[in-house]
Amino acid sequence: MQWVIPTEAEAECLGVTISSRMDWAGQVDKVVAKCRERLYSIKAFLHRRFGMVKQPLFKSLVRSVMDYASLSWHTTGKGLKKKLENIQKKFLQSIRLGCLEDNGRHDAYFSQYRQHLGETGWHPLWQRRLEGILLNTYAI
């Protein structure tokens, strides 16, 4: 008796969507959708002036989802990485801790993303993933 193993376009293992083409687009789209949902919940419950309160919520509810298994799909293209980075960028826009211009106003187009990261003491997501890869490599 001969058994035929069916092929799948996508499979899910431990919450990570693996495509037969190994392009990670499905995984990134799933993570972005889940993070947006959580981000908008945080924005809905807390006013903008509660930026310091929102940070731990973002780290625990949103960034933990972005970081989960991110080392395995770190090889994605720039477009998918930008989608993920935009989640963190939108959050930083919503809290606006400090003023970016000399005149005391915020940058309306949010071109100073790195400066906002510095205000919170955070790193870009790509840097966090690289640090995770280095830590795991060192541990081995």
PDB file of C-alpha atoms in Angstrom:
ATOM      1  CA  MET A   1       0.000   0.000   0.000  1.00  0.00           C
ATOM      2  CA  GLN A   2       1.414   3.351  -1.024  1.00  0.00           C
ATOM      3  CA  TRP A   3       0.754   6.455   1.077  1.00  0.00           C
ATOM      4  CA  VAL A   4       0.675   9.911  -0.416  1.00  0.00           C
ATOM      5  CA  ILE A   5       1.738  12.726   1.854  1.00  0.00           C
ATOM      6  CA  PRO A   6      -0.246  15.873   1.046  1.00  0.00           C
ATOM      7  CA  THR A   7       1.672  19.091   0.546  1.00  0.00           C
ATOM      8  CA  GLU A   8       0.650  22.332   2.192  1.00  0.00           C
ATOM      9  CA  ALA A   9       1.310  25.908   1.099  1.00  0.00           C
ATOM     10  CA  GLU A  10       1.693  26.956   4.738  1.00  0.00           C
ATOM     11  CA  ALA A  11       2.188  25.126   8.000  1.00  0.00           C
ATOM     12  CA  GLU A  12       2.138  26.376  11.555  1.00  0.00           C
ATOM     13  CA  CYS A  13       4.527  25.166  14.228  1.00  0.00           C
ATOM     14  CA  LEU A  14       4.530  26.676  17.735  1.00  0.00           C
ATOM     15  CA  GLY A  15       2.644  29.702  16.437  1.00  0.00           C
ATOM     16  CA  VAL A  16       5.088  30.413  13.605  1.00  0.00           C
ATOM     17  CA  THR A  17       3.694  30.240  10.075  1.00  0.00           C
ATOM     18  CA  ILE A  18       6.136  28.568   7.709  1.00  0.00           C
ATOM     19  CA  SER A  19       5.542  28.975   3.990  1.00  0.00           C
ATOM     20  CA  SER A  20       6.595  26.398   1.428  1.00  0.00           C
ATOM     21  CA  ARG A  21       8.452  29.225  -0.337  1.00  0.00           C
ATOM     22  CA  MET A  22      10.202  30.241   2.931  1.00  0.00           C
ATOM     23  CA  ASP A  23       9.370  33.905   2.354  1.00  0.00           C
ATOM     24  CA  TRP A  24       7.899  34.594   5.848  1.00  0.00           C
ATOM     25  CA  ALA A  25       5.282  37.001   4.459  1.00  0.00           C
ATOM     26  CA  GLY A  26       2.448  35.063   6.101  1.00  0.00           C
ATOM     27  CA  GLN A  27       4.202  35.103   9.482  1.00  0.00           C
ATOM     28  CA  VAL A  28       4.974  38.810   9.336  1.00  0.00           C
ATOM     29  CA  ASP A  29       1.421  39.671   8.251  1.00  0.00           C
ATOM     30  CA  LYS A  30       0.019  37.604  11.123  1.00  0.00           C
ATOM     31  CA  VAL A  31       2.341  39.273  13.643  1.00  0.00           C
ATOM     32  CA  VAL A  32       1.601  42.773  12.319  1.00  0.00           C
ATOM     33  CA  ALA A  33      -2.166  42.187  12.510  1.00  0.00           C
ATOM     34  CA  LYS A  34      -1.932  40.875  16.075  1.00  0.00           C
ATOM     35  CA  CYS A  35       0.329  43.751  17.142  1.00  0.00           C
ATOM     36  CA  ARG A  36      -1.891  46.415  15.572  1.00  0.00           C
ATOM     37  CA  GLU A  37      -4.892  45.022  17.392  1.00  0.00           C
ATOM     38  CA  ARG A  38      -3.067  45.184  20.722  1.00  0.00           C
ATOM     39  CA  LEU A  39      -1.567  48.592  19.984  1.00  0.00           C
ATOM     40  CA  TYR A  40      -4.966  50.109  19.221  1.00  0.00           C
ATOM     41  CA  SER A  41      -6.334  48.611  22.434  1.00  0.00           C
ATOM     42  CA  ILE A  42      -3.608  50.339  24.429  1.00  0.00           C
ATOM     43  CA  LYS A  43      -4.289  53.627  22.622  1.00  0.00           C
ATOM     44  CA  ALA A  44      -8.027  53.322  23.262  1.00  0.00           C
ATOM     45  CA  PHE A  45      -7.717  52.744  27.000  1.00  0.00           C
ATOM     46  CA  LEU A  46      -5.035  55.290  27.865  1.00  0.00           C
ATOM     47  CA  HIS A  47      -4.784  58.934  26.875  1.00  0.00           C
ATOM     48  CA  ARG A  48      -1.657  60.269  25.144  1.00  0.00           C
ATOM     49  CA  ARG A  49      -0.406  61.956  28.302  1.00  0.00           C
ATOM     50  CA  PHE A  50       0.010  58.548  29.979  1.00  0.00           C
ATOM     51  CA  GLY A  51       3.053  57.756  27.823  1.00  0.00           C
ATOM     52  CA  MET A  52       5.135  56.434  30.693  1.00  0.00           C
ATOM     53  CA  VAL A  53       2.342  54.043  31.671  1.00  0.00           C
ATOM     54  CA  LYS A  54       1.913  52.860  28.097  1.00  0.00           C
ATOM     55  CA  GLN A  55       5.546  51.809  27.696  1.00  0.00           C
ATOM     56  CA  PRO A  56       5.433  48.709  29.937  1.00  0.00           C
ATOM     57  CA  LEU A  57       2.114  47.736  28.342  1.00  0.00           C
ATOM     58  CA  PHE A  58       3.625  48.039  24.878  1.00  0.00           C
ATOM     59  CA  LYS A  59       6.655  45.980  25.889  1.00  0.00           C
ATOM     60  CA  SER A  60       4.593  43.193  27.411  1.00  0.00           C
ATOM     61  CA  LEU A  61       1.625  43.080  25.028  1.00  0.00           C
ATOM     62  CA  VAL A  62       3.005  44.165  21.657  1.00  0.00           C
ATOM     63  CA  ARG A  63       6.776  43.911  21.522  1.00  0.00           C
ATOM     64  CA  SER A  64       6.736  40.436  23.043  1.00  0.00           C
ATOM     65  CA  VAL A  65       4.651  39.307  20.048  1.00  0.00           C
ATOM     66  CA  MET A  66       7.086  40.978  17.636  1.00  0.00           C
ATOM     67  CA  ASP A  67      10.073  39.343  19.332  1.00  0.00           C
ATOM     68  CA  TYR A  68       8.622  35.817  19.538  1.00  0.00           C
ATOM     69  CA  ALA A  69      10.635  33.548  17.216  1.00  0.00           C
ATOM     70  CA  SER A  70      11.917  36.611  15.353  1.00  0.00           C
ATOM     71  CA  LEU A  71      15.390  35.092  15.189  1.00  0.00           C
ATOM     72  CA  SER A  72      14.108  32.375  12.888  1.00  0.00           C
ATOM     73  CA  TRP A  73      12.546  34.768  10.388  1.00  0.00           C
ATOM     74  CA  HIS A  74      15.175  37.504  10.656  1.00  0.00           C
ATOM     75  CA  THR A  75      16.152  36.901   7.023  1.00  0.00           C
ATOM     76  CA  THR A  76      13.005  38.580   5.678  1.00  0.00           C
ATOM     77  CA  GLY A  77      13.189  41.343   3.102  1.00  0.00           C
ATOM     78  CA  LYS A  78      13.329  45.049   3.887  1.00  0.00           C
ATOM     79  CA  GLY A  79       9.636  45.560   3.169  1.00  0.00           C
ATOM     80  CA  LEU A  80       8.537  43.029   5.779  1.00  0.00           C
ATOM     81  CA  LYS A  81      11.002  44.377   8.338  1.00  0.00           C
ATOM     82  CA  LYS A  82       9.644  47.872   7.709  1.00  0.00           C
ATOM     83  CA  LYS A  83       6.098  46.657   8.427  1.00  0.00           C
ATOM     84  CA  LEU A  84       7.240  45.426  11.830  1.00  0.00           C
ATOM     85  CA  GLU A  85       9.254  48.548  12.584  1.00  0.00           C
ATOM     86  CA  ASN A  86       6.203  50.700  11.770  1.00  0.00           C
ATOM     87  CA  ILE A  87       4.325  49.178  14.709  1.00  0.00           C
ATOM     88  CA  GLN A  88       6.957  50.456  17.133  1.00  0.00           C
ATOM     89  CA  LYS A  89       7.111  53.757  15.249  1.00  0.00           C
ATOM     90  CA  LYS A  90       3.334  54.233  15.580  1.00  0.00           C
ATOM     91  CA  PHE A  91       3.533  53.595  19.295  1.00  0.00           C
ATOM     92  CA  LEU A  92       6.304  56.148  19.753  1.00  0.00           C
ATOM     93  CA  GLN A  93       4.237  58.643  17.766  1.00  0.00           C
ATOM     94  CA  SER A  94       1.344  58.076  20.141  1.00  0.00           C
ATOM     95  CA  ILE A  95       3.317  58.843  23.303  1.00  0.00           C
ATOM     96  CA  ARG A  96       5.611  61.630  22.028  1.00  0.00           C
ATOM     97  CA  LEU A  97       7.719  61.955  25.140  1.00  0.00           C
ATOM     98  CA  GLY A  98       9.901  64.890  24.179  1.00  0.00           C
ATOM     99  CA  CYS A  99      10.072  67.730  21.736  1.00  0.00           C
ATOM    100  CA  LEU A 100      12.118  67.228  18.615  1.00  0.00           C
ATOM    101  CA  GLU A 101      12.505  70.692  17.183  1.00  0.00           C
ATOM    102  CA  ASP A 102      14.285  73.667  18.689  1.00  0.00           C
ATOM    103  CA  ASN A 103      11.028  75.594  18.856  1.00  0.00           C
ATOM    104  CA  GLY A 104       9.536  73.142  21.379  1.00  0.00           C
ATOM    105  CA  ARG A 105       7.100  71.427  19.017  1.00  0.00           C
ATOM    106  CA  HIS A 106       6.964  67.896  17.784  1.00  0.00           C
ATOM    107  CA  ASP A 107       8.091  66.805  14.351  1.00  0.00           C
ATOM    108  CA  ALA A 108       4.777  66.436  12.505  1.00  0.00           C
ATOM    109  CA  TYR A 109       6.166  63.925  10.004  1.00  0.00           C
ATOM    110  CA  PHE A 110       8.043  61.923  12.640  1.00  0.00           C
ATOM    111  CA  SER A 111      11.305  61.923  10.713  1.00  0.00           C
ATOM    112  CA  GLN A 112      13.302  61.660  13.934  1.00  0.00           C
ATOM    113  CA  TYR A 113      12.426  58.051  14.774  1.00  0.00           C
ATOM    114  CA  ARG A 114      15.921  57.337  16.104  1.00  0.00           C
ATOM    115  CA  GLN A 115      15.673  60.299  18.468  1.00  0.00           C
ATOM    116  CA  HIS A 116      12.400  59.002  19.884  1.00  0.00           C
ATOM    117  CA  LEU A 117      14.011  55.601  20.356  1.00  0.00           C
ATOM    118  CA  GLY A 118      16.776  57.334  22.292  1.00  0.00           C
ATOM    119  CA  GLU A 119      14.258  59.119  24.524  1.00  0.00           C
ATOM    120  CA  THR A 120      12.755  55.801  25.559  1.00  0.00           C
ATOM    121  CA  GLY A 121      16.079  53.961  25.717  1.00  0.00           C
ATOM    122  CA  TRP A 122      14.891  51.442  23.130  1.00  0.00           C
ATOM    123  CA  HIS A 123      16.608  50.024  20.052  1.00  0.00           C
ATOM    124  CA  PRO A 124      15.228  49.440  16.562  1.00  0.00           C
ATOM    125  CA  LEU A 125      13.715  45.979  16.157  1.00  0.00           C
ATOM    126  CA  TRP A 126      16.385  44.848  13.696  1.00  0.00           C
ATOM    127  CA  GLN A 127      19.046  45.649  16.301  1.00  0.00           C
ATOM    128  CA  ARG A 128      17.146  43.725  18.983  1.00  0.00           C
ATOM    129  CA  ARG A 129      16.998  40.692  16.678  1.00  0.00           C
ATOM    130  CA  LEU A 130      20.721  40.897  15.939  1.00  0.00           C
ATOM    131  CA  GLU A 131      21.498  41.119  19.658  1.00  0.00           C
ATOM    132  CA  GLY A 132      19.348  38.033  20.200  1.00  0.00           C
ATOM    133  CA  ILE A 133      21.215  36.156  17.490  1.00  0.00           C
ATOM    134  CA  LEU A 134      24.556  37.099  19.045  1.00  0.00           C
ATOM    135  CA  LEU A 135      23.407  36.051  22.517  1.00  0.00           C
ATOM    136  CA  ASN A 136      22.141  32.701  21.256  1.00  0.00           C
ATOM    137  CA  THR A 137      25.317  32.109  19.253  1.00  0.00           C
ATOM    138  CA  TYR A 138      27.463  32.908  22.285  1.00  0.00           C
ATOM    139  CA  ALA A 139      25.387  30.563  24.458  1.00  0.00           C
ATOM    140  CA  ILE A 140      26.046  27.681  22.076  1.00  0.00           C
TER     141      ILE A 140
END
